[in-house]
CSV table of C-alpha atoms in Angstrom, one decimal:
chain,number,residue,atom,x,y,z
A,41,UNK,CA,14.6,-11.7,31.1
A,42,UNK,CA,13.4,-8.5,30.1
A,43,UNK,CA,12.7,-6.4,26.4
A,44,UNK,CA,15.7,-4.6,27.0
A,45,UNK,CA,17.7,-7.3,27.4
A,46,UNK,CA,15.8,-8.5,23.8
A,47,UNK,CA,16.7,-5.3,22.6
A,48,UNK,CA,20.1,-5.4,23.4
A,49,UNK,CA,20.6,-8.6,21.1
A,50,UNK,CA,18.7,-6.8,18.1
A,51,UNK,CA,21.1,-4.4,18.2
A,52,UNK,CA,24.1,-6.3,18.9
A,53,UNK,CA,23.3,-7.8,15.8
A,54,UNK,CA,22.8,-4.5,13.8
A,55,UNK,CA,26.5,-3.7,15.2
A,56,UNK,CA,28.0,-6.6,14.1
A,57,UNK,CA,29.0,-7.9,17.5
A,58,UNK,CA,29.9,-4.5,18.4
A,59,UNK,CA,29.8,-3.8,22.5
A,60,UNK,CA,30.4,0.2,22.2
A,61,UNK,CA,28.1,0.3,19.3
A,62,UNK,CA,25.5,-0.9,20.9
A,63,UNK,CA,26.2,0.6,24.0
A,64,UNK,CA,26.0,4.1,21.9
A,65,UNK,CA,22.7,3.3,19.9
A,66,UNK,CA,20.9,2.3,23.8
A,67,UNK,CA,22.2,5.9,25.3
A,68,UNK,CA,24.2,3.9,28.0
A,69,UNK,CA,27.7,3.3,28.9
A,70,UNK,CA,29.4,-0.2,27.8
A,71,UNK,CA,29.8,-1.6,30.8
A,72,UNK,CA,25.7,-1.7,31.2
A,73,UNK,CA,25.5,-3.7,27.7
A,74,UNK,CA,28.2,-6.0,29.3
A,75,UNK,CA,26.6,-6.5,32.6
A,76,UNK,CA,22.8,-7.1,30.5
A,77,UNK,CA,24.6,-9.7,28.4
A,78,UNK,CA,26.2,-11.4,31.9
A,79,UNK,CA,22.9,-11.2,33.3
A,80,UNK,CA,21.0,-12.1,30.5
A,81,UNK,CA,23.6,-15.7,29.9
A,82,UNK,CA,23.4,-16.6,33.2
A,83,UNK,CA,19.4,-17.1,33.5
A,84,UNK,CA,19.4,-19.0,30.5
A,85,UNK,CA,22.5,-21.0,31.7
A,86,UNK,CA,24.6,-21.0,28.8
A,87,UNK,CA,26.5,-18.5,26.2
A,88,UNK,CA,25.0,-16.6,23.5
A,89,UNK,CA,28.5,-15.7,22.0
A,90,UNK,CA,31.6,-16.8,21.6
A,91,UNK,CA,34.2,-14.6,22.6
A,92,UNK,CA,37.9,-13.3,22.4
A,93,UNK,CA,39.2,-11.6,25.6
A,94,UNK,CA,36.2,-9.2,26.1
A,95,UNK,CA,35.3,-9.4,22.5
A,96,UNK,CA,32.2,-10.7,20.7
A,97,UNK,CA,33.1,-12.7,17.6
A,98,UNK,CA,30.4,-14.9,16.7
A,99,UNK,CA,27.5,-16.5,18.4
A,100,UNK,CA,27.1,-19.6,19.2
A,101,UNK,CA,24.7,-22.6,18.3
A,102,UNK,CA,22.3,-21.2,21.3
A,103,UNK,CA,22.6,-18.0,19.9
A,104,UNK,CA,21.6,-18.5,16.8
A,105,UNK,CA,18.4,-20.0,17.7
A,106,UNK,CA,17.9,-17.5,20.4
A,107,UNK,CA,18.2,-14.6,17.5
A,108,UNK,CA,15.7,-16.2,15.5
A,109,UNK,CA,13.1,-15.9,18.5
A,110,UNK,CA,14.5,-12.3,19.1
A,111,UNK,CA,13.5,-11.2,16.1
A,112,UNK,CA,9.9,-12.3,16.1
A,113,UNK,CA,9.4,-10.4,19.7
A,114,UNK,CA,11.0,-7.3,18.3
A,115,UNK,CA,8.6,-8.1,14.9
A,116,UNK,CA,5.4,-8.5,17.7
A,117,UNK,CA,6.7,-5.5,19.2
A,118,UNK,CA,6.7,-3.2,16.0
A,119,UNK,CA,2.8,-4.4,15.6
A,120,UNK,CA,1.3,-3.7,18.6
A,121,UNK,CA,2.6,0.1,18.6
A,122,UNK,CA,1.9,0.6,15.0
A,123,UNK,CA,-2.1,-1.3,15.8
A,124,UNK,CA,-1.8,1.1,19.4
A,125,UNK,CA,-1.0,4.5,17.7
A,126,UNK,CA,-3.9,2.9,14.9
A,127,UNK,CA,-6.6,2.4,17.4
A,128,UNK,CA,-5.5,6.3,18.7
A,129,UNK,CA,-5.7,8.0,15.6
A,130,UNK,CA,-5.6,5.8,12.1
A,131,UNK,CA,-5.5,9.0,10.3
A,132,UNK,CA,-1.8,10.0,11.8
A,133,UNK,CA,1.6,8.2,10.9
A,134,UNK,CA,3.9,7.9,8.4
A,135,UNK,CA,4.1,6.0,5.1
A,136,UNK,CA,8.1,4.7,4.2
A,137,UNK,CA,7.9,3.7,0.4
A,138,UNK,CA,10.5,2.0,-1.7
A,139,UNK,CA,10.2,1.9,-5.5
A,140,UNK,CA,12.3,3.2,-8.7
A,141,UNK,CA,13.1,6.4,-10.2
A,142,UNK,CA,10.3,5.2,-13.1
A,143,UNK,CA,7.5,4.9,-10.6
A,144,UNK,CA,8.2,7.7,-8.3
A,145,UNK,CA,8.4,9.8,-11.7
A,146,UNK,CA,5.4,8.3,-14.1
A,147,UNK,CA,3.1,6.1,-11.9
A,148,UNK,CA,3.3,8.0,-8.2
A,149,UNK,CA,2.2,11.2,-8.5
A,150,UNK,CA,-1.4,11.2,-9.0
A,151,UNK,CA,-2.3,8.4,-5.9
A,152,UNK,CA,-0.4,10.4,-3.5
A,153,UNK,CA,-1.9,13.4,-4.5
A,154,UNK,CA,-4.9,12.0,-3.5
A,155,UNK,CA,-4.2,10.5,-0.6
A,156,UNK,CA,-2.9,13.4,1.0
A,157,UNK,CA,-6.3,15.4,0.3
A,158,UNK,CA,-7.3,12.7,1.9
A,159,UNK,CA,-4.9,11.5,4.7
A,160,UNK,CA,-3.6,15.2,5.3
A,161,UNK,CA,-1.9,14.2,8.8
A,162,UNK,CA,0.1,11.1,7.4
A,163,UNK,CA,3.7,11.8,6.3
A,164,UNK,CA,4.8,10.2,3.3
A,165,UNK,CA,9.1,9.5,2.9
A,166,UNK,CA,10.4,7.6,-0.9
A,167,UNK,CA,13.6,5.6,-1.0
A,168,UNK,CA,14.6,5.2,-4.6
A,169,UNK,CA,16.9,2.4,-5.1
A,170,UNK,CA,17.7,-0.8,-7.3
A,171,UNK,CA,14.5,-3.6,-6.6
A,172,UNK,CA,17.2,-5.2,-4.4
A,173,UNK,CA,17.6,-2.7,-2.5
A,174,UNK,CA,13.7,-1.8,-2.0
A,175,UNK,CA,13.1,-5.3,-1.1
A,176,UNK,CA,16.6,-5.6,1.4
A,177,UNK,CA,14.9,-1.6,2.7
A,178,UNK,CA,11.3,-3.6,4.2
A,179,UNK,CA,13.0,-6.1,5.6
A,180,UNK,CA,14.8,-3.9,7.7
A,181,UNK,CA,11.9,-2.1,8.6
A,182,UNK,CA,13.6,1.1,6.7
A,183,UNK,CA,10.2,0.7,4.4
A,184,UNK,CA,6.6,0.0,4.7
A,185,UNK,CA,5.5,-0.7,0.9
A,186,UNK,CA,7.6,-1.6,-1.9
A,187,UNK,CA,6.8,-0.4,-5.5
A,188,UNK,CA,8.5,-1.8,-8.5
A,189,UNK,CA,9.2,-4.6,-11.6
A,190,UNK,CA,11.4,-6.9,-10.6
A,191,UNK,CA,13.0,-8.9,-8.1
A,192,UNK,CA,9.1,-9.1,-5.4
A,193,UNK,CA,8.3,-12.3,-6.8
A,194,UNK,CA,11.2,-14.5,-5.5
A,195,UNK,CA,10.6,-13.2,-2.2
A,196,UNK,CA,8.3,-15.3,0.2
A,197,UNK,CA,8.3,-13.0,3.5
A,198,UNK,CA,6.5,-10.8,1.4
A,199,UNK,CA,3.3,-10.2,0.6
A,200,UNK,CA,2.9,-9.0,-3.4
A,201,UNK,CA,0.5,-7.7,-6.0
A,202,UNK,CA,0.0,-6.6,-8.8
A,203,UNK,CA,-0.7,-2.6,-9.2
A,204,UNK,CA,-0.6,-2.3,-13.2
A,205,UNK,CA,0.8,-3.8,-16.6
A,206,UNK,CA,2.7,-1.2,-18.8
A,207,UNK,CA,4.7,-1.8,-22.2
A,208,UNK,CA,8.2,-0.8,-23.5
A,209,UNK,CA,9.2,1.6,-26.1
A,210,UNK,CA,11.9,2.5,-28.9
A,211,UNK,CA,12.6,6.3,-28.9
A,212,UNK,CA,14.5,8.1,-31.2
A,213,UNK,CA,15.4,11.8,-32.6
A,214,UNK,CA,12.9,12.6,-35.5
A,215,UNK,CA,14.4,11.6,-39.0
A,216,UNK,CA,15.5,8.3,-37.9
A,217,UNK,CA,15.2,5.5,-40.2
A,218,UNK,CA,13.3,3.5,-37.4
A,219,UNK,CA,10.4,6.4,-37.2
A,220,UNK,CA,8.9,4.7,-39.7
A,221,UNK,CA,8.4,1.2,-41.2
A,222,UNK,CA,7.7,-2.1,-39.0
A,223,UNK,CA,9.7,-2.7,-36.2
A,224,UNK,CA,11.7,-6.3,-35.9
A,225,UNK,CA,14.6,-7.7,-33.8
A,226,UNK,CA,17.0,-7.4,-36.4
A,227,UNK,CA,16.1,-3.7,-37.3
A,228,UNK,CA,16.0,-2.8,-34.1
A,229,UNK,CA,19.4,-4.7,-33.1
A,230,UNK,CA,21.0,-3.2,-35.9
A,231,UNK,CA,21.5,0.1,-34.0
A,232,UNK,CA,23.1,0.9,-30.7
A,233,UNK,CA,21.0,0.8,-27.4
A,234,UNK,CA,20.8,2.9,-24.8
A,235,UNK,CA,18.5,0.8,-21.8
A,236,UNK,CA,18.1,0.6,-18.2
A,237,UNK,CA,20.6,-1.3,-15.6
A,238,UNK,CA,19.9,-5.3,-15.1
A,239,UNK,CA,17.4,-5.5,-12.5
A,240,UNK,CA,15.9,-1.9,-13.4
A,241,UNK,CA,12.1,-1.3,-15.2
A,242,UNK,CA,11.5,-4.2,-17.0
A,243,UNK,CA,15.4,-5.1,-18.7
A,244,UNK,CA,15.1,-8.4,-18.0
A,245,UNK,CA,12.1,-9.1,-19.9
A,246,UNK,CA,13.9,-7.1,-22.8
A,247,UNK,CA,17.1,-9.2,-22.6
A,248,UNK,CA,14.1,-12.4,-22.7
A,249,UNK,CA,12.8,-11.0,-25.9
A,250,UNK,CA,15.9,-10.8,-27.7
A,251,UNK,CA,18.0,-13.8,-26.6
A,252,UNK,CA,14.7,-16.3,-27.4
A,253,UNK,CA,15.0,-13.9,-31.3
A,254,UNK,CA,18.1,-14.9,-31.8
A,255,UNK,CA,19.4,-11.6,-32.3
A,256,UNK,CA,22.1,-9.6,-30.0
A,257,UNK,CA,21.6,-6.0,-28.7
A,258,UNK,CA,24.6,-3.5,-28.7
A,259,UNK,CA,23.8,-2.2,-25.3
A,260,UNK,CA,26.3,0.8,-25.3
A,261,UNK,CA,25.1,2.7,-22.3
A,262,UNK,CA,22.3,1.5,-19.3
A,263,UNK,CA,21.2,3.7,-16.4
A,264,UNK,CA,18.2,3.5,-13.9
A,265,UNK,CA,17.0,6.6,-14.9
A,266,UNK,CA,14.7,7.0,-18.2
A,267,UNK,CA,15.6,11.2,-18.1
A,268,UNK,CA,19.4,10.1,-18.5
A,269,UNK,CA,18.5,7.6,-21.4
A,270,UNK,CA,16.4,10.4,-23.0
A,271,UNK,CA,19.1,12.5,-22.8
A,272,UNK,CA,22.1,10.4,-24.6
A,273,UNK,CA,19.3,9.4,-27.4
A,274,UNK,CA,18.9,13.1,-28.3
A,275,UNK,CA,22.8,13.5,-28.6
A,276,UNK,CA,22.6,10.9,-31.2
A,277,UNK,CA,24.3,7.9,-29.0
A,278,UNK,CA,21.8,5.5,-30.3
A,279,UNK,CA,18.1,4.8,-29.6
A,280,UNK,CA,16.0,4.2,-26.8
A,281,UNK,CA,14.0,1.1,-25.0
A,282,UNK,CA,12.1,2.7,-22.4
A,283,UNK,CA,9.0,2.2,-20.5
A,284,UNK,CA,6.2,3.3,-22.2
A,285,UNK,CA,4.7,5.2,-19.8
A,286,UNK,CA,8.2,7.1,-19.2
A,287,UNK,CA,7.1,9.2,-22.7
A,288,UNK,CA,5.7,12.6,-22.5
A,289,UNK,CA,4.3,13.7,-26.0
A,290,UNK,CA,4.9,17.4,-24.7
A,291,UNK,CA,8.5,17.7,-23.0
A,292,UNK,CA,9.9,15.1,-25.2
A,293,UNK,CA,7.7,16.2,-28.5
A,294,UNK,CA,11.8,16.6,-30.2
A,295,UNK,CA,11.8,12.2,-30.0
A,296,UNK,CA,9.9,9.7,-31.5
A,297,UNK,CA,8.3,7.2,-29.7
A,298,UNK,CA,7.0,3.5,-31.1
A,299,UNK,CA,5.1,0.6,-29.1
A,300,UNK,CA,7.2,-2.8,-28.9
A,301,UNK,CA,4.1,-4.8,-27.4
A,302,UNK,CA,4.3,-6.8,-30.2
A,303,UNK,CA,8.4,-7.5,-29.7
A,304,UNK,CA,8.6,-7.3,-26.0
A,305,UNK,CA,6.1,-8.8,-23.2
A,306,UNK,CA,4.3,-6.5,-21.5
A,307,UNK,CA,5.8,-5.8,-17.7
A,308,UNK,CA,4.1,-6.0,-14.1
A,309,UNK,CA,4.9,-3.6,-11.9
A,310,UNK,CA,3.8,-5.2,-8.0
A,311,UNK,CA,3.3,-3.6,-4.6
A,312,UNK,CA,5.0,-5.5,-2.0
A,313,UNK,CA,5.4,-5.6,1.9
A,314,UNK,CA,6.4,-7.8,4.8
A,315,UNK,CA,4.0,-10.6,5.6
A,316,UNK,CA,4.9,-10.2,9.1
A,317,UNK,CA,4.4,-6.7,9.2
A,318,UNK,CA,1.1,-4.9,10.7
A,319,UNK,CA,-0.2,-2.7,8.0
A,320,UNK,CA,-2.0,0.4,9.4
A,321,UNK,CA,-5.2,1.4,8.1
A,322,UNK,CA,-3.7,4.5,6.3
A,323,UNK,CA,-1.3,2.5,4.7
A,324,UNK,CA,-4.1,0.3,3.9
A,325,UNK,CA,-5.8,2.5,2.0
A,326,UNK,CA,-2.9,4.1,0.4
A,327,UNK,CA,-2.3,0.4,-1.1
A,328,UNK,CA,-6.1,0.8,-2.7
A,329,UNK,CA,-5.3,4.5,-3.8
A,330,UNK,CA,-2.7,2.9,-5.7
A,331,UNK,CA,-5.2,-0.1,-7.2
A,332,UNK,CA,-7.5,2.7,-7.8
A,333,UNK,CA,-4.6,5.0,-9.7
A,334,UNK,CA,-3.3,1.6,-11.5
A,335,UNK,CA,-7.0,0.9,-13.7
A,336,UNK,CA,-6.9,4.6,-14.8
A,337,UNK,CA,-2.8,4.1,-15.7
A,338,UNK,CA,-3.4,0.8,-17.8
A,339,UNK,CA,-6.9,2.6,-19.4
């Protein structure tokens, strides 16, 4: 038994089962992979797949349980070259991060700014998706850190907390009735709603607020990006429940914006990554950069 041979079954997993696919991502011909495999069966005395003619279809009981211990030596294998190339130079490497289109935007810019003054050799790569995504992007190690609203929590393998708290917001063109007078479920369900998708910055605590009212939203139009809800409130659509901090009193000084603390619980937005996962030092300290950037966010 060797780590190629350990490798091999990571990857024939990846593939689906799939001999030349596998045989394509190792750089060798398929008749290797197939001769591994043989190899690899015949020490351990039984079958890891079951087959039809030459093809893999499933795996069998063994297998199963053999794949569960594959993936914690490829997992121990991830660690000690990430705490290798840490104890060579913890001030080189790269930093994957998952989050939204509303933290890469509002809450991002400012931590990494100072991180790379700081950590000038690290590389930083963002993947903006849907929460689920983000959280299905570090488990397979496509991610390193995972910055968002929803979704961390129900997730054990991972180790969560919380960066900052922030607040939702109606926004509207100037001259609308709702620019002035206090703000309720009812007046605020009386007009159309332009929102974020389920899942997305907070909706889930909005959809909270107004089922436990009593009083049904007219959600004509959801997106994951606040720019694109901005944008269909200024044509007149309807109005706006945003995140807070997704307001800029200068570009979008033509729209009103009004506090719903008061109507809607305030949101936490968590940092998230594999428990399993060795965190380099750079990484480490990007995570307090972030702490650091959230106190100055919620001030």
């Amino acid at each position: 038994m060797n780590l190629s041979q350990i490798e091999l079954l990571r990857i024939l997993q990846e593939t689906q089962l799939n001999l030349s696919k596998a045989a394509e991502k190792m750089h060798v011909v398929q008749s290797a992979v197939s001769r591994q495999l043989q190899l690899f069966e015949e020490e351990l005395g039984s079958p890891l797949f079951e087959r039809s003619g030459k093809k893999l279809v499933a795996l069998t009981p063994l297998g199963q349980r053999v794949m569960t211990e594959v993936a914690s030596i490829c997992q121990a294998k991830l660690n000690i070259q990430s705490i290798a190339a840490d104890f060579l130079d913890s001030n080189q490497g790269t930093i994957h991060i998952a989050t939204t289109h509303t933290q890469a935007k509002y809450f991002l810019p400012k931590p990494i700014q100072r991180f790379r003054l700081k950590y000038p050799g690290v590389r930083i790569y963002m993947v903006q998706a849907s929460p689920e995504q983000l959280i299905h992007q570090l488990h397979v190690q496509k991610a390193d850190i995972a910055i968002c609203t929803e979704k961390v929590d129900a997730d054990f393998d991972l180790v969560t907390m919380q960066c900052y708290e922030w607040h939702h917001s109606v926004v509207m063109p100037k001259g609308h009735p709702l620019c002035d007078g206090e703000l309720s479920y009812e007046r605020l369900a009386a007009y159309p709603i332009l929102t974020y998708n389920f899942g997305f910055t907070g909706r889930s605590n909005i959809e909270t607020a107004f089922n436990q009212s009593g009083c049904e939203l007219d959600i004509i139009l959801a997106a994951a990006d606040t720019d694109v809800i901005k944008t269909y409130v200024r044509m007149g659509l309807g109005v706006g429940l945003i995140a807070g901090m997704a307001y800029d009193p200068v570009i979008d000084q033509d729209l009103v914006a009004r506090d719903l603390s008061h109507l809607i619980p305030r949101s936490s937005t968590k940092i998230a990554y594999l428990k399993k996962n060795y965190l380099p030092l750079y990484s480490q300290h990007f995570i307090e950069e972030l702490l650091l950037a959230a106190k100055d966010f919620e001030g």
